[in-house]
Structure formats: structure tokens, C-alpha cells
PDB file of C-alpha atoms and ligand atoms in Angstrom:
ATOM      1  CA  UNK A   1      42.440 -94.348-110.452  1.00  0.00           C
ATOM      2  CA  UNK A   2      44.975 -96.945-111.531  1.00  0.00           C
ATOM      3  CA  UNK A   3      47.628 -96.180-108.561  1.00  0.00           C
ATOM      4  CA  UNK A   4      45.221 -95.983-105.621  1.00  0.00           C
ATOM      5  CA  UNK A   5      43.946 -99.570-106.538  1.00  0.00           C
ATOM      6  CA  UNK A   6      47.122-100.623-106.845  1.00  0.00           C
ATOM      7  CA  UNK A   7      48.586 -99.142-103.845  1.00  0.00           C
ATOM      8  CA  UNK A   8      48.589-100.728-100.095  1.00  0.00           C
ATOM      9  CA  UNK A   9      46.640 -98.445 -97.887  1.00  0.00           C
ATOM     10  CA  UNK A  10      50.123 -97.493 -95.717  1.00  0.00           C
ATOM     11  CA  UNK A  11      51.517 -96.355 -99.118  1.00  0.00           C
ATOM     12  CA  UNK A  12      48.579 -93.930 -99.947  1.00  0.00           C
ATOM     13  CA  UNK A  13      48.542 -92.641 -96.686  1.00  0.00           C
ATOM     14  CA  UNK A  14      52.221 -91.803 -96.822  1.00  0.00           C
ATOM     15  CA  UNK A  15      51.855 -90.585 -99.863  1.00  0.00           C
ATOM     16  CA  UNK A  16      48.793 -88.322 -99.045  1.00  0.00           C
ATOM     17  CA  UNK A  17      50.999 -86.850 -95.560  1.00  0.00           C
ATOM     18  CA  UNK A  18      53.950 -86.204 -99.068  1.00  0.00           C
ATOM     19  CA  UNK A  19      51.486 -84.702-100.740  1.00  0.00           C
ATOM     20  CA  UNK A  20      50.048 -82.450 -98.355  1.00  0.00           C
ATOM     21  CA  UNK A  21      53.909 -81.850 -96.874  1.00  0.00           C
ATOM     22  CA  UNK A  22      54.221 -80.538-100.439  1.00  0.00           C
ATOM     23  CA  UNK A  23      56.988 -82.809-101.233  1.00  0.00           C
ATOM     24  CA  UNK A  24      56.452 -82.972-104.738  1.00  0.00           C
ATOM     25  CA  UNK A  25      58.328 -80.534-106.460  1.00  0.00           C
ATOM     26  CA  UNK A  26      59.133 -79.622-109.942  1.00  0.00           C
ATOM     27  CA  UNK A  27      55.820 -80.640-111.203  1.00  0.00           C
ATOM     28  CA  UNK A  28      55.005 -81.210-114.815  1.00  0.00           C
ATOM     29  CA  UNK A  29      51.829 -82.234-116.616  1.00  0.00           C
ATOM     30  CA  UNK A  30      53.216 -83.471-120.105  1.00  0.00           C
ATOM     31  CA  UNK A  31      49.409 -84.780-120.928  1.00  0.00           C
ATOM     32  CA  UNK A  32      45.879 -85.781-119.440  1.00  0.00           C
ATOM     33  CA  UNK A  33      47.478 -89.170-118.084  1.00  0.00           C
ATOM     34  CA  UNK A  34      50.883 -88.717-117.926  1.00  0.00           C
ATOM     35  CA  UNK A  35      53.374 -86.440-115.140  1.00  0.00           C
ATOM     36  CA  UNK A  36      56.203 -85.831-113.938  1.00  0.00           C
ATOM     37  CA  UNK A  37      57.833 -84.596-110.428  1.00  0.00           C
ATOM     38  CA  UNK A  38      60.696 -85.134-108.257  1.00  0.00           C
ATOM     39  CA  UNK A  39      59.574 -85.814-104.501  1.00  0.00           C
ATOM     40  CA  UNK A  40      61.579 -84.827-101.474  1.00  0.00           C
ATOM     41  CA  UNK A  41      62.626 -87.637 -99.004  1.00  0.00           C
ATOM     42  CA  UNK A  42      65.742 -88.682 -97.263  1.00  0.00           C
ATOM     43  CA  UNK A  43      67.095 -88.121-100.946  1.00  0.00           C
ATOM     44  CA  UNK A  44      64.809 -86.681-103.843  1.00  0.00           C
ATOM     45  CA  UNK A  45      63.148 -89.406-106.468  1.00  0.00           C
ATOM     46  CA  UNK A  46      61.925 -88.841-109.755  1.00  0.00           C
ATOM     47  CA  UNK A  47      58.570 -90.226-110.067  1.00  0.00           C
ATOM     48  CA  UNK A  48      57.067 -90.349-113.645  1.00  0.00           C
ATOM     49  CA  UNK A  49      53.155 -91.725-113.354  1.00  0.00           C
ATOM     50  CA  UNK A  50      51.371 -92.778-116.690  1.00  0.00           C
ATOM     51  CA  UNK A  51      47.531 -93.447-114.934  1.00  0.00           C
ATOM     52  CA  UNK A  52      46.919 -95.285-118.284  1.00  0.00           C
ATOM     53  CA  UNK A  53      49.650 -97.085-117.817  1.00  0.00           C
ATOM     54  CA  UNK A  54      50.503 -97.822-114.518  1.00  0.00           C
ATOM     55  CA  UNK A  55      52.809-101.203-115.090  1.00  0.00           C
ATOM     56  CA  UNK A  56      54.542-100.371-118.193  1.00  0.00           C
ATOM     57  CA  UNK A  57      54.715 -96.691-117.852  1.00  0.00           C
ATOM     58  CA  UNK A  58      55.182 -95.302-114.549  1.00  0.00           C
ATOM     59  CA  UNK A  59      58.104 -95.232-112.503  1.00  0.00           C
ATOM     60  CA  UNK A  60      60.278 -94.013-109.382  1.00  0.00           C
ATOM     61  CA  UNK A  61      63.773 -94.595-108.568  1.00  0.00           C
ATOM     62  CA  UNK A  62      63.572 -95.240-104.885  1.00  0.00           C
ATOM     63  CA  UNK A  63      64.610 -98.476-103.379  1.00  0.00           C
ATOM     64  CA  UNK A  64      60.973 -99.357-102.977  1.00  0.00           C
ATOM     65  CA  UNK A  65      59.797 -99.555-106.397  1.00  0.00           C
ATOM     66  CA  UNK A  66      62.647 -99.323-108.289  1.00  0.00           C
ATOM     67  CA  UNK A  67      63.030-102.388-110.781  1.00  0.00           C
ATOM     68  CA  UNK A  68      59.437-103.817-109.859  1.00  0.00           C
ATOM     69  CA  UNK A  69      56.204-103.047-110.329  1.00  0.00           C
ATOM     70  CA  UNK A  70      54.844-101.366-106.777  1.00  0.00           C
ATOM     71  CA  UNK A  71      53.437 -98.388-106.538  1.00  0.00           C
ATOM     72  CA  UNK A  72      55.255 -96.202-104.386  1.00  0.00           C
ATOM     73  CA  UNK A  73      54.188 -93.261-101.706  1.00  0.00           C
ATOM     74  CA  UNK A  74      56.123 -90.655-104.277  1.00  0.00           C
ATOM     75  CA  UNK A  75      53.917 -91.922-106.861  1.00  0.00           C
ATOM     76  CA  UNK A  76      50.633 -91.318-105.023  1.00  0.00           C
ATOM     77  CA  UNK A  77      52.165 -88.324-103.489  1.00  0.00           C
ATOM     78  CA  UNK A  78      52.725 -86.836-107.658  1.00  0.00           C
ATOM     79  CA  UNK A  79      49.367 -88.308-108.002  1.00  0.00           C
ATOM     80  CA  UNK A  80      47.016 -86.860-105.368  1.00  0.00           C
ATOM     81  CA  UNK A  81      49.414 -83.424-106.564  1.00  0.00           C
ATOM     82  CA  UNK A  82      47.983 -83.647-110.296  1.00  0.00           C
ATOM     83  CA  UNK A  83      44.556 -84.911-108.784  1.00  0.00           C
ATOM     84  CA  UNK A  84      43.966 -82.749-105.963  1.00  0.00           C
ATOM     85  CA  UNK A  85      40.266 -83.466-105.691  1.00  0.00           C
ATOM     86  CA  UNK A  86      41.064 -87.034-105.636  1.00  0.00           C
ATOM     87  CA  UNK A  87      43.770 -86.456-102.205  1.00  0.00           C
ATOM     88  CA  UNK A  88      40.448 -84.147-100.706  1.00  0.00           C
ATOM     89  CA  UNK A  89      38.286 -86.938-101.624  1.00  0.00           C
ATOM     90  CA  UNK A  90      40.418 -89.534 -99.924  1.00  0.00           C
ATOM     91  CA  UNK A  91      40.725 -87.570 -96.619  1.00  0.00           C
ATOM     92  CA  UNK A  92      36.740 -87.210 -96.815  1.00  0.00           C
ATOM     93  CA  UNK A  93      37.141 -91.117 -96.922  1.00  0.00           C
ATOM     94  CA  UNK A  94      38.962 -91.919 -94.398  1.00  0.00           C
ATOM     95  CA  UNK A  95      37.353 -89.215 -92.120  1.00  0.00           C
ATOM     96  CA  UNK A  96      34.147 -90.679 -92.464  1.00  0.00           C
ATOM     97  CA  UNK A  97      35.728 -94.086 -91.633  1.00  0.00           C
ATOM     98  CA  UNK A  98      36.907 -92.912 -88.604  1.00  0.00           C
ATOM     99  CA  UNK A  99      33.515 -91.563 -87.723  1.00  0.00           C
ATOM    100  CA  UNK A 100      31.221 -94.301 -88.721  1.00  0.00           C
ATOM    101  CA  UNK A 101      34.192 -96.376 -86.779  1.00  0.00           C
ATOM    102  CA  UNK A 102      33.608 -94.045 -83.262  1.00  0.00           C
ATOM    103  CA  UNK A 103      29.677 -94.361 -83.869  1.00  0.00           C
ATOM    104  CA  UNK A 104      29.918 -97.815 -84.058  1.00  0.00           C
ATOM    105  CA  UNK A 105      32.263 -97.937 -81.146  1.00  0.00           C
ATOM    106  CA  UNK A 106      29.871 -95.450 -78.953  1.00  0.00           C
ATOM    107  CA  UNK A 107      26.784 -97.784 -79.798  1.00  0.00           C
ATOM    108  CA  UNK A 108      28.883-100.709 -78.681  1.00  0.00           C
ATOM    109  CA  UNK A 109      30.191 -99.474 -75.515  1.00  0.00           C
ATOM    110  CA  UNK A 110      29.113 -95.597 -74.985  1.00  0.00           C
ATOM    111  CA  UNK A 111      27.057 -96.826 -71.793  1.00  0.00           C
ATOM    112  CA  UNK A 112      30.363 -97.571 -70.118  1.00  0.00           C
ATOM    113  CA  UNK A 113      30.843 -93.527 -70.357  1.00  0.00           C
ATOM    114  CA  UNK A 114      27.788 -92.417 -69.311  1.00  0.00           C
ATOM    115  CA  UNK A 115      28.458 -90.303 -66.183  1.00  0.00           C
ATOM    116  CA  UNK A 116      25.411 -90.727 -64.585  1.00  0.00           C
ATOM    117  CA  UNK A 117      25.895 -94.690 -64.006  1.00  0.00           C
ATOM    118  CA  UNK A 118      26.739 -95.167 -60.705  1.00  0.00           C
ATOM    119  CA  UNK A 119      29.678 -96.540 -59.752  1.00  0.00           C
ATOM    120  CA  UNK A 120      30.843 -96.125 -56.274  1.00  0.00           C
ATOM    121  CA  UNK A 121      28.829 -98.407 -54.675  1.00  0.00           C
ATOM    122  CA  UNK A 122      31.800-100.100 -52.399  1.00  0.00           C
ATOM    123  CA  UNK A 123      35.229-101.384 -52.816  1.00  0.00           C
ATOM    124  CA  UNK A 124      34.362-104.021 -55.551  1.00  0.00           C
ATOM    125  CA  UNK A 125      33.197-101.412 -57.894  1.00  0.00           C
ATOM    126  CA  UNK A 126      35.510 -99.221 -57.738  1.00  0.00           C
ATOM    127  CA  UNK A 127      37.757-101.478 -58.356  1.00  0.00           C
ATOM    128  CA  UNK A 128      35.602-102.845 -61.386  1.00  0.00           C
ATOM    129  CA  UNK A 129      36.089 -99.095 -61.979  1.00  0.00           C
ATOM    130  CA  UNK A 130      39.930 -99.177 -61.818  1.00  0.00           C
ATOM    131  CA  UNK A 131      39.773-101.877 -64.008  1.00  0.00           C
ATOM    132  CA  UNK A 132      38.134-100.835 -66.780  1.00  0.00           C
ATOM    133  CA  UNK A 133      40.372 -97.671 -66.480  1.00  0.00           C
ATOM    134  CA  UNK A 134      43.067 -99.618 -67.397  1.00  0.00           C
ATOM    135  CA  UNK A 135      41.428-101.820 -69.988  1.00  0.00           C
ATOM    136  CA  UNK A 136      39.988 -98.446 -72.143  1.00  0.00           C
ATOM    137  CA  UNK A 137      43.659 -96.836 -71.774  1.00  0.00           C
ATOM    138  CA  UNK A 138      44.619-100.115 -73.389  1.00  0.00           C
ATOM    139  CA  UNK A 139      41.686-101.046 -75.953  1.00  0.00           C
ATOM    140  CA  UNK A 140      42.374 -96.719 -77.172  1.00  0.00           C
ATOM    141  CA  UNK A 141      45.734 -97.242 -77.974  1.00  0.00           C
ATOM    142  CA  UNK A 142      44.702-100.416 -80.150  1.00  0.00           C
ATOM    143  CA  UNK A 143      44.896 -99.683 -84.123  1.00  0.00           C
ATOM    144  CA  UNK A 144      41.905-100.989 -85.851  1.00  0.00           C
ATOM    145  CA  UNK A 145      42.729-104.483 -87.217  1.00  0.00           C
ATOM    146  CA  UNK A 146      44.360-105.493 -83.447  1.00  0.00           C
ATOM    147  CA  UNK A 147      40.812-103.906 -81.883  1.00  0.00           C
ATOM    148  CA  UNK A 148      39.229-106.236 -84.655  1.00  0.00           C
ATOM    149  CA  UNK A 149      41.475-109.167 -83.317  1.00  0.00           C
ATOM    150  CA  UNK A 150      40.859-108.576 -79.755  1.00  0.00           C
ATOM    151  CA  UNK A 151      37.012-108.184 -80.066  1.00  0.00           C
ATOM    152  CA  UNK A 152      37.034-111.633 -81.905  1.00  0.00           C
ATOM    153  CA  UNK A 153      39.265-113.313 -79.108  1.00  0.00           C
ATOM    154  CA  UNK A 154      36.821-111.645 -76.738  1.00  0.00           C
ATOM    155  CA  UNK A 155      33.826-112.715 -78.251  1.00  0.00           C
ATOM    156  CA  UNK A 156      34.779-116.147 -78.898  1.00  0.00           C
ATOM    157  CA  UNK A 157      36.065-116.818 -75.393  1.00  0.00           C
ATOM    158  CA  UNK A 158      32.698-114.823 -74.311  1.00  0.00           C
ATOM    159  CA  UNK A 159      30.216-116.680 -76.160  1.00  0.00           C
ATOM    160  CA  UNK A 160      31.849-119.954 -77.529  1.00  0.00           C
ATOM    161  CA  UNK A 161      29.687-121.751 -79.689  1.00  0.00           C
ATOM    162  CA  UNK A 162      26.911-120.054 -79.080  1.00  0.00           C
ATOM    163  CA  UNK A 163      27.709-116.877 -80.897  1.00  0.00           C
ATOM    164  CA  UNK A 164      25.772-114.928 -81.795  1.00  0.00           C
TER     165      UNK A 164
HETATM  166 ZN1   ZN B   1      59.194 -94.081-104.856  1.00  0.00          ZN
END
């Protein structure tokens, strides 16, 4: 479990898209803890991970972690490839994220979809309509933390001080 904790959530990802690319090649399980592979990038790395060992032990000679101590996305990539149920177990994750995200989302603002509101009362609405077009284009194409940071800024200039 060593790498994951250690690794920034971009790096797993990249590492899990690796994985599942099947980028990791020449495998080799020398023990329980310890592997080796080379992983196919722009150039191939050697990767060596010691999960016992992460600091001391495990290493990868591309520019990112070469000659300090990060963990790389060939290192999670060998990784998830000697744990597989640990790269199907972090795609449950984040799936479930994702959906407990939209829920949450749908709770918050789902009435805005509902068809049967009615809308098209006169010009005013429909450009309300219009509007809010333009604002759920927008607020889609938002990753999560800048959603986070807009529904702050939009709170706090929504209810001041007297949130909540
Ligand atoms: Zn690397």
C-alpha cells in the first residue's frame, strides 16, 4: 500500500491509464514485496518497487523521480500490474466517487432539469432559460476542486454572513 499513499492522486491515475495501456512490460516478481518492469513512455524506464521499502528501495530512472524520493506513474503503473486487484479496486473507488459526486450534484440542483417545470412563460424566462444554458455548459466543464471553488465564491457572495 506504501506507493498509493505516497503518490499524488494525478500520478496514480496516470499510472492506472499505464497500467491498463499495458505499458509495463518485462515483468518480474523476484519476491512477495519486491518487482521489477520496464514501462513504455516517450522512452522506456526501469522501475524496480520494494512495497516494504518504498524510500530506500524502489526506484525509476525517469526525470521525475530519478535521484529523489517521489513516487512515479511507472511505479504505480508496475504496481497496480503486480496488484491487479488493487488497480480494480481503485477504479471501483473512484467510480463510486464520481457517483456519490453526480447524486450529490442531482440533489443539489436536479430540479433545474426537471422537464416538466415550466419555463416559457414570456421573454424574461426564457431568457433566465438562456442563461442558465450557458451557466450549466460552463459549471459541466468545471473539474471538481474549481466546482468546489466556485460553489464557495457563490455561496459566500449568496449568503454572506449568514451562512448557513
Ligand atoms: Zn518513473
Amino acid at each position: 500500500m506504501g506507493i498509493l499513499n505516497q503518490a499524488r492522486a494525478s500520478v496514480i491515475q496516470r499510472g492506472y491509464e499505464y497500467y491498463k495501456d499495458k505499458k509495463v512490460i518485462n515483468f518480474r516478481k523476484e519476491s512477495d514485496t519486491v518487482f521489477y518492469g520496464s514501462v513504455k513512455g516517450t522512452t522506456a524506464y526501469d522501475v524496480k518497487i520494494d512495497i516494504n521499502h518504498t524510500v530506500k528501495n524502489t526506484y525509476c530512472n525517469c526525470p521525475f523521480a530519478k535521484d529523489n524520493r517521489k513516487i512515479c506513474k511507472h511505479m504505480v503503473a508496475l504496481y497496480f500490474t503486480a496488484f491487479s486487484n488493487e488497480a480494480e479496486q481503485y477504479i471501483e473507488n473512484i467510480a463510486e466517487q464520481e457517483r456519490i459526486e453526480e447524486e450529490r450534484f442531482n440533489e443539489m440542483y436536479g430540479y433545474l432539469y426537471d422537464e416538466d417545470f415550466e419555463y416559457y412563460e414570456d421573454d424574461e424566462e426564457i431568457n433566465d432559460y438562456v442563461m442558465y444554458e450557458v451557466v450549466s455548459n460552463y459549471v459541466n466543464n468545471l473539474t471538481v476542486p474549481e466546482l468546489r471553488f466556485r460553489l464557495i465564491e457563490a455561496l459566500i457572495k449568496l449568503y454572506g454572513k449568514d451562512f448557513p
